[in-house]
Amino acid sequence: MSAHCQLTGSKPAFGNRVSHSHRRTSRRFDPNIQRKRYWLPSEGRYVRLVLSAKGIKTVDAIGIEAAVARVRVRGNRV
């Protein structure tokens, strides 16, 4: 599973670990990705989305119909 949110588009960010001696090594900040299943009443079926925690809160706020419309605008197949 790739670390990309289908709704918000958040993806891994990159930075540095900084040790006590201030040596820097690469690290990766992954978004909190979850697989979530929602009932889509207009199509009479369940849809499974790969969402970040912020994406799940967005679905709760705007509703699943509007969220699926946004996912489709981004070019993802649902």
PDB file of N, CA, C and O in Angstrom:
ATOM      1  N   MET A   1       0.849  -1.175   0.000  1.00  0.00           N
ATOM      2  CA  MET A   1       0.000   0.000   0.000  1.00  0.00           C
ATOM      3  C   MET A   1       0.895   1.238   0.000  1.00  0.00           C
ATOM      4  O   MET A   1       1.779   1.377   0.830  1.00  0.00           O
ATOM      5  N   SER A   2       0.669   2.146  -0.954  1.00  0.00           N
ATOM      6  CA  SER A   2       1.479   3.355  -0.999  1.00  0.00           C
ATOM      7  C   SER A   2       1.017   4.326   0.082  1.00  0.00           C
ATOM      8  O   SER A   2      -0.144   4.324   0.483  1.00  0.00           O
ATOM      9  N   ALA A   3       1.911   5.164   0.522  1.00  0.00           N
ATOM     10  CA  ALA A   3       1.605   6.104   1.602  1.00  0.00           C
ATOM     11  C   ALA A   3       1.069   7.403   1.026  1.00  0.00           C
ATOM     12  O   ALA A   3       1.649   8.469   1.215  1.00  0.00           O
ATOM     13  N   HIS A   4      -0.042   7.329   0.270  1.00  0.00           N
ATOM     14  CA  HIS A   4      -0.680   8.506  -0.306  1.00  0.00           C
ATOM     15  C   HIS A   4      -2.146   8.501   0.081  1.00  0.00           C
ATOM     16  O   HIS A   4      -2.803   7.472  -0.004  1.00  0.00           O
ATOM     17  N   CYS A   5      -2.656   9.665   0.484  1.00  0.00           N
ATOM     18  CA  CYS A   5      -4.074   9.807   0.794  1.00  0.00           C
ATOM     19  C   CYS A   5      -4.823  10.114  -0.494  1.00  0.00           C
ATOM     20  O   CYS A   5      -4.445  11.016  -1.247  1.00  0.00           O
ATOM     21  N   GLN A   6      -5.888   9.383  -0.772  1.00  0.00           N
ATOM     22  CA  GLN A   6      -6.656   9.594  -1.996  1.00  0.00           C
ATOM     23  C   GLN A   6      -7.429  10.906  -1.966  1.00  0.00           C
ATOM     24  O   GLN A   6      -7.725  11.466  -3.013  1.00  0.00           O
ATOM     25  N   LEU A   7      -7.762  11.407  -0.786  1.00  0.00           N
ATOM     26  CA  LEU A   7      -8.578  12.615  -0.682  1.00  0.00           C
ATOM     27  C   LEU A   7      -7.733  13.879  -0.580  1.00  0.00           C
ATOM     28  O   LEU A   7      -7.922  14.818  -1.347  1.00  0.00           O
ATOM     29  N   THR A   8      -6.792  13.902   0.342  1.00  0.00           N
ATOM     30  CA  THR A   8      -6.005  15.118   0.570  1.00  0.00           C
ATOM     31  C   THR A   8      -4.721  15.142  -0.242  1.00  0.00           C
ATOM     32  O   THR A   8      -4.119  16.199  -0.410  1.00  0.00           O
ATOM     33  N   GLY A   9      -4.284  13.992  -0.709  1.00  0.00           N
ATOM     34  CA  GLY A   9      -3.057  13.940  -1.491  1.00  0.00           C
ATOM     35  C   GLY A   9      -1.793  13.983  -0.663  1.00  0.00           C
ATOM     36  O   GLY A   9      -0.702  14.131  -1.202  1.00  0.00           O
ATOM     37  N   SER A  10      -1.914  13.866   0.666  1.00  0.00           N
ATOM     38  CA  SER A  10      -0.711  13.914   1.505  1.00  0.00           C
ATOM     39  C   SER A  10       0.145  12.680   1.239  1.00  0.00           C
ATOM     40  O   SER A  10      -0.363  11.584   1.021  1.00  0.00           O
ATOM     41  N   LYS A  11       1.437  12.889   1.223  1.00  0.00           N
ATOM     42  CA  LYS A  11       2.394  11.834   0.910  1.00  0.00           C
ATOM     43  C   LYS A  11       3.602  12.000   1.822  1.00  0.00           C
ATOM     44  O   LYS A  11       3.687  12.990   2.555  1.00  0.00           O
ATOM     45  N   PRO A  12       4.536  11.064   1.795  1.00  0.00           N
ATOM     46  CA  PRO A  12       5.674  11.165   2.701  1.00  0.00           C
ATOM     47  C   PRO A  12       6.489  12.440   2.480  1.00  0.00           C
ATOM     48  O   PRO A  12       6.658  12.893   1.350  1.00  0.00           O
ATOM     49  N   ALA A  13       6.968  12.988   3.585  1.00  0.00           N
ATOM     50  CA  ALA A  13       7.889  14.122   3.546  1.00  0.00           C
ATOM     51  C   ALA A  13       9.250  13.617   4.005  1.00  0.00           C
ATOM     52  O   ALA A  13       9.339  12.596   4.700  1.00  0.00           O
ATOM     53  N   PHE A  14      10.287  14.301   3.611  1.00  0.00           N
ATOM     54  CA  PHE A  14      11.634  13.848   3.936  1.00  0.00           C
ATOM     55  C   PHE A  14      12.370  14.912   4.722  1.00  0.00           C
ATOM     56  O   PHE A  14      12.133  16.106   4.556  1.00  0.00           O
ATOM     57  N   GLY A  15      13.250  14.456   5.600  1.00  0.00           N
ATOM     58  CA  GLY A  15      14.030  15.376   6.419  1.00  0.00           C
ATOM     59  C   GLY A  15      15.239  14.660   6.960  1.00  0.00           C
ATOM     60  O   GLY A  15      15.714  13.680   6.382  1.00  0.00           O
ATOM     61  N   ASN A  16      15.731  15.151   8.069  1.00  0.00           N
ATOM     62  CA  ASN A  16      16.939  14.597   8.680  1.00  0.00           C
ATOM     63  C   ASN A  16      16.701  14.207  10.125  1.00  0.00           C
ATOM     64  O   ASN A  16      15.994  14.898  10.845  1.00  0.00           O
ATOM     65  N   ARG A  17      17.326  13.092  10.532  1.00  0.00           N
ATOM     66  CA  ARG A  17      17.464  12.800  11.954  1.00  0.00           C
ATOM     67  C   ARG A  17      18.682  13.587  12.404  1.00  0.00           C
ATOM     68  O   ARG A  17      19.684  13.627  11.697  1.00  0.00           O
ATOM     69  N   VAL A  18      18.607  14.172  13.588  1.00  0.00           N
ATOM     70  CA  VAL A  18      19.749  14.922  14.104  1.00  0.00           C
ATOM     71  C   VAL A  18      20.118  14.297  15.445  1.00  0.00           C
ATOM     72  O   VAL A  18      19.350  14.316  16.399  1.00  0.00           O
ATOM     73  N   SER A  19      21.317  13.722  15.503  1.00  0.00           N
ATOM     74  CA  SER A  19      21.756  13.042  16.713  1.00  0.00           C
ATOM     75  C   SER A  19      22.230  14.064  17.748  1.00  0.00           C
ATOM     76  O   SER A  19      22.296  15.269  17.489  1.00  0.00           O
ATOM     77  N   HIS A  20      22.579  13.560  18.909  1.00  0.00           N
ATOM     78  CA  HIS A  20      23.086  14.420  19.983  1.00  0.00           C
ATOM     79  C   HIS A  20      24.355  15.156  19.540  1.00  0.00           C
ATOM     80  O   HIS A  20      24.569  16.317  19.880  1.00  0.00           O
ATOM     81  N   SER A  21      25.176  14.482  18.737  1.00  0.00           N
ATOM     82  CA  SER A  21      26.400  15.115  18.238  1.00  0.00           C
ATOM     83  C   SER A  21      26.134  15.974  17.001  1.00  0.00           C
ATOM     84  O   SER A  21      27.060  16.506  16.404  1.00  0.00           O
ATOM     85  N   HIS A  22      24.864  16.083  16.618  1.00  0.00           N
ATOM     86  CA  HIS A  22      24.396  16.915  15.516  1.00  0.00           C
ATOM     87  C   HIS A  22      24.761  16.361  14.141  1.00  0.00           C
ATOM     88  O   HIS A  22      24.786  17.087  13.155  1.00  0.00           O
ATOM     89  N   ARG A  23      25.036  15.055  14.057  1.00  0.00           N
ATOM     90  CA  ARG A  23      25.204  14.405  12.750  1.00  0.00           C
ATOM     91  C   ARG A  23      23.820  14.231  12.141  1.00  0.00           C
ATOM     92  O   ARG A  23      22.864  13.908  12.843  1.00  0.00           O
ATOM     93  N   ARG A  24      23.715  14.381  10.835  1.00  0.00           N
ATOM     94  CA  ARG A  24      22.419  14.301  10.166  1.00  0.00           C
ATOM     95  C   ARG A  24      22.364  13.083   9.251  1.00  0.00           C
ATOM     96  O   ARG A  24      23.285  12.849   8.478  1.00  0.00           O
ATOM     97  N   THR A  25      21.276  12.340   9.362  1.00  0.00           N
ATOM     98  CA  THR A  25      21.011  11.224   8.461  1.00  0.00           C
ATOM     99  C   THR A  25      19.582  11.359   7.961  1.00  0.00           C
ATOM    100  O   THR A  25      18.735  11.971   8.610  1.00  0.00           O
ATOM    101  N   SER A  26      19.308  10.785   6.812  1.00  0.00           N
ATOM    102  CA  SER A  26      17.992  10.930   6.184  1.00  0.00           C
ATOM    103  C   SER A  26      16.919  10.181   6.959  1.00  0.00           C
ATOM    104  O   SER A  26      17.170   9.125   7.531  1.00  0.00           O
ATOM    105  N   ARG A  27      15.725  10.727   6.930  1.00  0.00           N
ATOM    106  CA  ARG A  27      14.561  10.049   7.486  1.00  0.00           C
ATOM    107  C   ARG A  27      13.343  10.408   6.661  1.00  0.00           C
ATOM    108  O   ARG A  27      13.399  11.282   5.794  1.00  0.00           O
ATOM    109  N   ARG A  28      12.245   9.708   6.942  1.00  0.00           N
ATOM    110  CA  ARG A  28      11.018   9.884   6.172  1.00  0.00           C
ATOM    111  C   ARG A  28       9.850  10.052   7.140  1.00  0.00           C
ATOM    112  O   ARG A  28       9.706   9.286   8.086  1.00  0.00           O
ATOM    113  N   PHE A  29       9.019  11.067   6.919  1.00  0.00           N
ATOM    114  CA  PHE A  29       7.824  11.311   7.717  1.00  0.00           C
ATOM    115  C   PHE A  29       6.631  10.773   6.933  1.00  0.00           C
ATOM    116  O   PHE A  29       6.214  11.382   5.943  1.00  0.00           O
ATOM    117  N   ASP A  30       6.070   9.645   7.364  1.00  0.00           N
ATOM    118  CA  ASP A  30       4.929   9.056   6.669  1.00  0.00           C
ATOM    119  C   ASP A  30       3.624   9.588   7.242  1.00  0.00           C
ATOM    120  O   ASP A  30       3.488   9.735   8.459  1.00  0.00           O
ATOM    121  N   PRO A  31       2.620   9.864   6.383  1.00  0.00           N
ATOM    122  CA  PRO A  31       1.308  10.241   6.895  1.00  0.00           C
ATOM    123  C   PRO A  31       0.624   9.025   7.521  1.00  0.00           C
ATOM    124  O   PRO A  31       0.972   7.884   7.226  1.00  0.00           O
ATOM    125  N   ASN A  32      -0.336   9.286   8.395  1.00  0.00           N
ATOM    126  CA  ASN A  32      -1.062   8.226   9.095  1.00  0.00           C
ATOM    127  C   ASN A  32      -2.134   7.661   8.153  1.00  0.00           C
ATOM    128  O   ASN A  32      -3.277   8.111   8.148  1.00  0.00           O
ATOM    129  N   ILE A  33      -1.763   6.680   7.331  1.00  0.00           N
ATOM    130  CA  ILE A  33      -2.635   6.140   6.293  1.00  0.00           C
ATOM    131  C   ILE A  33      -3.461   4.973   6.833  1.00  0.00           C
ATOM    132  O   ILE A  33      -2.932   4.080   7.488  1.00  0.00           O
ATOM    133  N   GLN A  34      -4.764   5.013   6.542  1.00  0.00           N
ATOM    134  CA  GLN A  34      -5.693   3.969   6.962  1.00  0.00           C
ATOM    135  C   GLN A  34      -6.529   3.547   5.761  1.00  0.00           C
ATOM    136  O   GLN A  34      -6.828   4.371   4.900  1.00  0.00           O
ATOM    137  N   ARG A  35      -6.931   2.271   5.735  1.00  0.00           N
ATOM    138  CA  ARG A  35      -7.897   1.800   4.733  1.00  0.00           C
ATOM    139  C   ARG A  35      -9.271   1.825   5.387  1.00  0.00           C
ATOM    140  O   ARG A  35      -9.463   1.229   6.440  1.00  0.00           O
ATOM    141  N   LYS A  36     -10.235   2.506   4.764  1.00  0.00           N
ATOM    142  CA  LYS A  36     -11.540   2.693   5.381  1.00  0.00           C
ATOM    143  C   LYS A  36     -12.616   2.363   4.361  1.00  0.00           C
ATOM    144  O   LYS A  36     -12.506   2.725   3.178  1.00  0.00           O
ATOM    145  N   ARG A  37     -13.661   1.695   4.811  1.00  0.00           N
ATOM    146  CA  ARG A  37     -14.766   1.301   3.936  1.00  0.00           C
ATOM    147  C   ARG A  37     -15.990   2.148   4.276  1.00  0.00           C
ATOM    148  O   ARG A  37     -16.368   2.259   5.442  1.00  0.00           O
ATOM    149  N   TYR A  38     -16.590   2.749   3.263  1.00  0.00           N
ATOM    150  CA  TYR A  38     -17.775   3.593   3.442  1.00  0.00           C
ATOM    151  C   TYR A  38     -18.898   3.089   2.554  1.00  0.00           C
ATOM    152  O   TYR A  38     -18.667   2.622   1.442  1.00  0.00           O
ATOM    153  N   TRP A  39     -20.139   3.243   3.039  1.00  0.00           N
ATOM    154  CA  TRP A  39     -21.313   2.926   2.243  1.00  0.00           C
ATOM    155  C   TRP A  39     -21.634   4.136   1.376  1.00  0.00           C
ATOM    156  O   TRP A  39     -21.766   5.258   1.869  1.00  0.00           O
ATOM    157  N   LEU A  40     -21.747   3.928   0.067  1.00  0.00           N
ATOM    158  CA  LEU A  40     -22.052   4.992  -0.879  1.00  0.00           C
ATOM    159  C   LEU A  40     -23.496   4.811  -1.344  1.00  0.00           C
ATOM    160  O   LEU A  40     -23.784   3.991  -2.229  1.00  0.00           O
ATOM    161  N   PRO A  41     -24.436   5.546  -0.743  1.00  0.00           N
ATOM    162  CA  PRO A  41     -25.864   5.311  -1.028  1.00  0.00           C
ATOM    163  C   PRO A  41     -26.259   5.549  -2.481  1.00  0.00           C
ATOM    164  O   PRO A  41     -27.124   4.851  -3.011  1.00  0.00           O
ATOM    165  N   SER A  42     -25.632   6.516  -3.147  1.00  0.00           N
ATOM    166  CA  SER A  42     -26.034   6.832  -4.526  1.00  0.00           C
ATOM    167  C   SER A  42     -25.744   5.679  -5.478  1.00  0.00           C
ATOM    168  O   SER A  42     -26.445   5.512  -6.478  1.00  0.00           O
ATOM    169  N   GLU A  43     -24.720   4.872  -5.179  1.00  0.00           N
ATOM    170  CA  GLU A  43     -24.378   3.737  -6.037  1.00  0.00           C
ATOM    171  C   GLU A  43     -24.805   2.407  -5.434  1.00  0.00           C
ATOM    172  O   GLU A  43     -24.651   1.366  -6.068  1.00  0.00           O
ATOM    173  N   GLY A  44     -25.289   2.434  -4.188  1.00  0.00           N
ATOM    174  CA  GLY A  44     -25.757   1.211  -3.536  1.00  0.00           C
ATOM    175  C   GLY A  44     -24.654   0.208  -3.275  1.00  0.00           C
ATOM    176  O   GLY A  44     -24.878  -0.998  -3.372  1.00  0.00           O
ATOM    177  N   ARG A  45     -23.466   0.676  -2.966  1.00  0.00           N
ATOM    178  CA  ARG A  45     -22.339  -0.228  -2.724  1.00  0.00           C
ATOM    179  C   ARG A  45     -21.366   0.405  -1.741  1.00  0.00           C
ATOM    180  O   ARG A  45     -21.448   1.589  -1.423  1.00  0.00           O
ATOM    181  N   TYR A  46     -20.439  -0.426  -1.262  1.00  0.00           N
ATOM    182  CA  TYR A  46     -19.368   0.053  -0.407  1.00  0.00           C
ATOM    183  C   TYR A  46     -18.194   0.492  -1.274  1.00  0.00           C
ATOM    184  O   TYR A  46     -17.954  -0.076  -2.341  1.00  0.00           O
ATOM    185  N   VAL A  47     -17.481   1.512  -0.811  1.00  0.00           N
ATOM    186  CA  VAL A  47     -16.233   1.910  -1.458  1.00  0.00           C
ATOM    187  C   VAL A  47     -15.136   1.858  -0.403  1.00  0.00           C
ATOM    188  O   VAL A  47     -15.366   2.172   0.753  1.00  0.00           O
ATOM    189  N   ARG A  48     -13.965   1.419  -0.813  1.00  0.00           N
ATOM    190  CA  ARG A  48     -12.824   1.345   0.091  1.00  0.00           C
ATOM    191  C   ARG A  48     -11.845   2.434  -0.316  1.00  0.00           C
ATOM    192  O   ARG A  48     -11.414   2.503  -1.459  1.00  0.00           O
ATOM    193  N   LEU A  49     -11.533   3.320   0.628  1.00  0.00           N
ATOM    194  CA  LEU A  49     -10.627   4.429   0.364  1.00  0.00           C
ATOM    195  C   LEU A  49      -9.374   4.298   1.212  1.00  0.00           C
ATOM    196  O   LEU A  49      -9.427   3.775   2.325  1.00  0.00           O
ATOM    197  N   VAL A  50      -8.269   4.775   0.690  1.00  0.00           N
ATOM    198  CA  VAL A  50      -7.013   4.842   1.428  1.00  0.00           C
ATOM    199  C   VAL A  50      -6.859   6.296   1.837  1.00  0.00           C
ATOM    200  O   VAL A  50      -6.624   7.169   0.990  1.00  0.00           O
ATOM    201  N   LEU A  51      -7.041   6.569   3.137  1.00  0.00           N
ATOM    202  CA  LEU A  51      -7.106   7.941   3.634  1.00  0.00           C
ATOM    203  C   LEU A  51      -6.123   8.167   4.765  1.00  0.00           C
ATOM    204  O   LEU A  51      -5.820   7.257   5.528  1.00  0.00           O
ATOM    205  N   SER A  52      -5.678   9.404   4.887  1.00  0.00           N
ATOM    206  CA  SER A  52      -4.909   9.803   6.068  1.00  0.00           C
ATOM    207  C   SER A  52      -5.912  10.089   7.183  1.00  0.00           C
ATOM    208  O   SER A  52      -7.128  10.169   6.951  1.00  0.00           O
ATOM    209  N   ALA A  53      -5.418  10.265   8.405  1.00  0.00           N
ATOM    210  CA  ALA A  53      -6.299  10.575   9.529  1.00  0.00           C
ATOM    211  C   ALA A  53      -7.038  11.885   9.261  1.00  0.00           C
ATOM    212  O   ALA A  53      -8.227  12.018   9.556  1.00  0.00           O
ATOM    213  N   LYS A  54      -6.353  12.866   8.669  1.00  0.00           N
ATOM    214  CA  LYS A  54      -7.003  14.129   8.325  1.00  0.00           C
ATOM    215  C   LYS A  54      -8.060  13.907   7.249  1.00  0.00           C
ATOM    216  O   LYS A  54      -9.123  14.549   7.265  1.00  0.00           O
ATOM    217  N   GLY A  55      -7.817  12.999   6.307  1.00  0.00           N
ATOM    218  CA  GLY A  55      -8.783  12.689   5.270  1.00  0.00           C
ATOM    219  C   GLY A  55     -10.059  12.076   5.838  1.00  0.00           C
ATOM    220  O   GLY A  55     -11.158  12.374   5.364  1.00  0.00           O
ATOM    221  N   ILE A  56      -9.912  11.227   6.855  1.00  0.00           N
ATOM    222  CA  ILE A  56     -11.079  10.620   7.507  1.00  0.00           C
ATOM    223  C   ILE A  56     -11.921  11.699   8.177  1.00  0.00           C
ATOM    224  O   ILE A  56     -13.153  11.702   8.085  1.00  0.00           O
ATOM    225  N   LYS A  57     -11.270  12.662   8.837  1.00  0.00           N
ATOM    226  CA  LYS A  57     -11.993  13.772   9.467  1.00  0.00           C
ATOM    227  C   LYS A  57     -12.687  14.635   8.420  1.00  0.00           C
ATOM    228  O   LYS A  57     -13.796  15.137   8.646  1.00  0.00           O
ATOM    229  N   THR A  58     -12.070  14.793   7.249  1.00  0.00           N
ATOM    230  CA  THR A  58     -12.671  15.564   6.167  1.00  0.00           C
ATOM    231  C   THR A  58     -13.928  14.866   5.657  1.00  0.00           C
ATOM    232  O   THR A  58     -14.950  15.521   5.405  1.00  0.00           O
ATOM    233  N   VAL A  59     -13.880  13.550   5.511  1.00  0.00           N
ATOM    234  CA  VAL A  59     -15.066  12.790   5.083  1.00  0.00           C
ATOM    235  C   VAL A  59     -16.184  12.961   6.106  1.00  0.00           C
ATOM    236  O   VAL A  59     -17.356  13.149   5.735  1.00  0.00           O
ATOM    237  N   ASP A  60     -15.847  12.932   7.396  1.00  0.00           N
ATOM    238  CA  ASP A  60     -16.860  13.127   8.435  1.00  0.00           C
ATOM    239  C   ASP A  60     -17.497  14.507   8.328  1.00  0.00           C
ATOM    240  O   ASP A  60     -18.684  14.681   8.592  1.00  0.00           O
ATOM    241  N   ALA A  61     -16.718  15.515   7.927  1.00  0.00           N
ATOM    242  CA  ALA A  61     -17.219  16.883   7.865  1.00  0.00           C
ATOM    243  C   ALA A  61     -18.056  17.145   6.610  1.00  0.00           C
ATOM    244  O   ALA A  61     -19.121  17.764   6.693  1.00  0.00           O
ATOM    245  N   ILE A  62     -17.586  16.681   5.430  1.00  0.00           N
ATOM    246  CA  ILE A  62     -18.270  17.031   4.177  1.00  0.00           C
ATOM    247  C   ILE A  62     -19.200  15.946   3.670  1.00  0.00           C
ATOM    248  O   ILE A  62     -20.015  16.205   2.791  1.00  0.00           O
ATOM    249  N   GLY A  63     -19.078  14.733   4.178  1.00  0.00           N
ATOM    250  CA  GLY A  63     -19.916  13.632   3.728  1.00  0.00           C
ATOM    251  C   GLY A  63     -19.218  12.791   2.671  1.00  0.00           C
ATOM    252  O   GLY A  63     -18.328  13.272   1.963  1.00  0.00           O
ATOM    253  N   ILE A  64     -19.652  11.543   2.559  1.00  0.00           N
ATOM    254  CA  ILE A  64     -18.982  10.592   1.679  1.00  0.00           C
ATOM    255  C   ILE A  64     -19.229  10.922   0.208  1.00  0.00           C
ATOM    256  O   ILE A  64     -18.339  10.757  -0.635  1.00  0.00           O
ATOM    257  N   GLU A  65     -20.412  11.419  -0.144  1.00  0.00           N
ATOM    258  CA  GLU A  65     -20.705  11.729  -1.548  1.00  0.00           C
ATOM    259  C   GLU A  65     -19.755  12.818  -2.061  1.00  0.00           C
ATOM    260  O   GLU A  65     -19.177  12.688  -3.145  1.00  0.00           O
ATOM    261  N   ALA A  66     -19.599  13.895  -1.307  1.00  0.00           N
ATOM    262  CA  ALA A  66     -18.719  14.989  -1.716  1.00  0.00           C
ATOM    263  C   ALA A  66     -17.263  14.532  -1.723  1.00  0.00           C
ATOM    264  O   ALA A  66     -16.472  14.932  -2.587  1.00  0.00           O
ATOM    265  N   ALA A  67     -16.898  13.686  -0.767  1.00  0.00           N
ATOM    266  CA  ALA A  67     -15.524  13.195  -0.691  1.00  0.00           C
ATOM    267  C   ALA A  67     -15.198  12.326  -1.904  1.00  0.00           C
ATOM    268  O   ALA A  67     -14.117  12.462  -2.498  1.00  0.00           O
ATOM    269  N   VAL A  68     -16.107  11.441  -2.291  1.00  0.00           N
ATOM    270  CA  VAL A  68     -15.881  10.588  -3.461  1.00  0.00           C
ATOM    271  C   VAL A  68     -15.790  11.443  -4.719  1.00  0.00           C
ATOM    272  O   VAL A  68     -14.972  11.173  -5.613  1.00  0.00           O
ATOM    273  N   ALA A  69     -16.593  12.498  -4.795  1.00  0.00           N
ATOM    274  CA  ALA A  69     -16.513  13.408  -5.941  1.00  0.00           C
ATOM    275  C   ALA A  69     -15.134  14.057  -6.012  1.00  0.00           C
ATOM    276  O   ALA A  69     -14.544  14.168  -7.090  1.00  0.00           O
ATOM    277  N   ARG A  70     -14.587  14.471  -4.868  1.00  0.00           N
ATOM    278  CA  ARG A  70     -13.247  15.072  -4.834  1.00  0.00           C
ATOM    279  C   ARG A  70     -12.168  14.063  -5.227  1.00  0.00           C
ATOM    280  O   ARG A  70     -11.220  14.396  -5.936  1.00  0.00           O
ATOM    281  N   VAL A  71     -12.332  12.811  -4.773  1.00  0.00           N
ATOM    282  CA  VAL A  71     -11.360  11.766  -5.122  1.00  0.00           C
ATOM    283  C   VAL A  71     -11.374  11.544  -6.631  1.00  0.00           C
ATOM    284  O   VAL A  71     -10.312  11.395  -7.258  1.00  0.00           O
ATOM    285  N   ARG A  72     -12.558  11.532  -7.223  1.00  0.00           N
ATOM    286  CA  ARG A  72     -12.665  11.321  -8.677  1.00  0.00           C
ATOM    287  C   ARG A  72     -12.088  12.499  -9.453  1.00  0.00           C
ATOM    288  O   ARG A  72     -11.495  12.310 -10.513  1.00  0.00           O
ATOM    289  N   VAL A  73     -12.244  13.716  -8.930  1.00  0.00           N
ATOM    290  CA  VAL A  73     -11.650  14.886  -9.586  1.00  0.00           C
ATOM    291  C   VAL A  73     -10.136  14.794  -9.588  1.00  0.00           C
ATOM    292  O   VAL A  73      -9.477  15.197 -10.549  1.00  0.00           O
ATOM    293  N   ARG A  74      -9.559  14.224  -8.522  1.00  0.00           N
ATOM    294  CA  ARG A  74      -8.119  14.050  -8.437  1.00  0.00           C
ATOM    295  C   ARG A  74      -7.615  12.984  -9.416  1.00  0.00           C
ATOM    296  O   ARG A  74      -6.421  12.815  -9.611  1.00  0.00           O
ATOM    297  N   GLY A  75      -8.530  12.223 -10.021  1.00  0.00           N
ATOM    298  CA  GLY A  75      -8.143  11.239 -11.017  1.00  0.00           C
ATOM    299  C   GLY A  75      -8.035   9.825 -10.485  1.00  0.00           C
ATOM    300  O   GLY A  75      -7.597   8.927 -11.200  1.00  0.00           O
ATOM    301  N   ASN A  76      -8.433   9.604  -9.234  1.00  0.00           N
ATOM    302  CA  ASN A  76      -8.391   8.253  -8.667  1.00  0.00           C
ATOM    303  C   ASN A  76      -9.683   7.520  -8.962  1.00  0.00           C
ATOM    304  O   ASN A  76     -10.765   8.092  -8.940  1.00  0.00           O
ATOM    305  N   ARG A  77      -9.563   6.243  -9.229  1.00  0.00           N
ATOM    306  CA  ARG A  77     -10.725   5.400  -9.504  1.00  0.00           C
ATOM    307  C   ARG A  77     -11.294   4.900  -8.181  1.00  0.00           C
ATOM    308  O   ARG A  77     -10.557   4.460  -7.301  1.00  0.00           O
ATOM    309  N   VAL A  78     -12.629   4.981  -8.040  1.00  0.00           N
ATOM    310  CA  VAL A  78     -13.278   4.533  -6.812  1.00  0.00           C
ATOM    311  C   VAL A  78     -14.238   3.417  -7.146  1.00  0.00           C
ATOM    312  O   VAL A  78     -14.965   3.479  -8.093  1.00  0.00           O
TER     313      VAL A  78
END
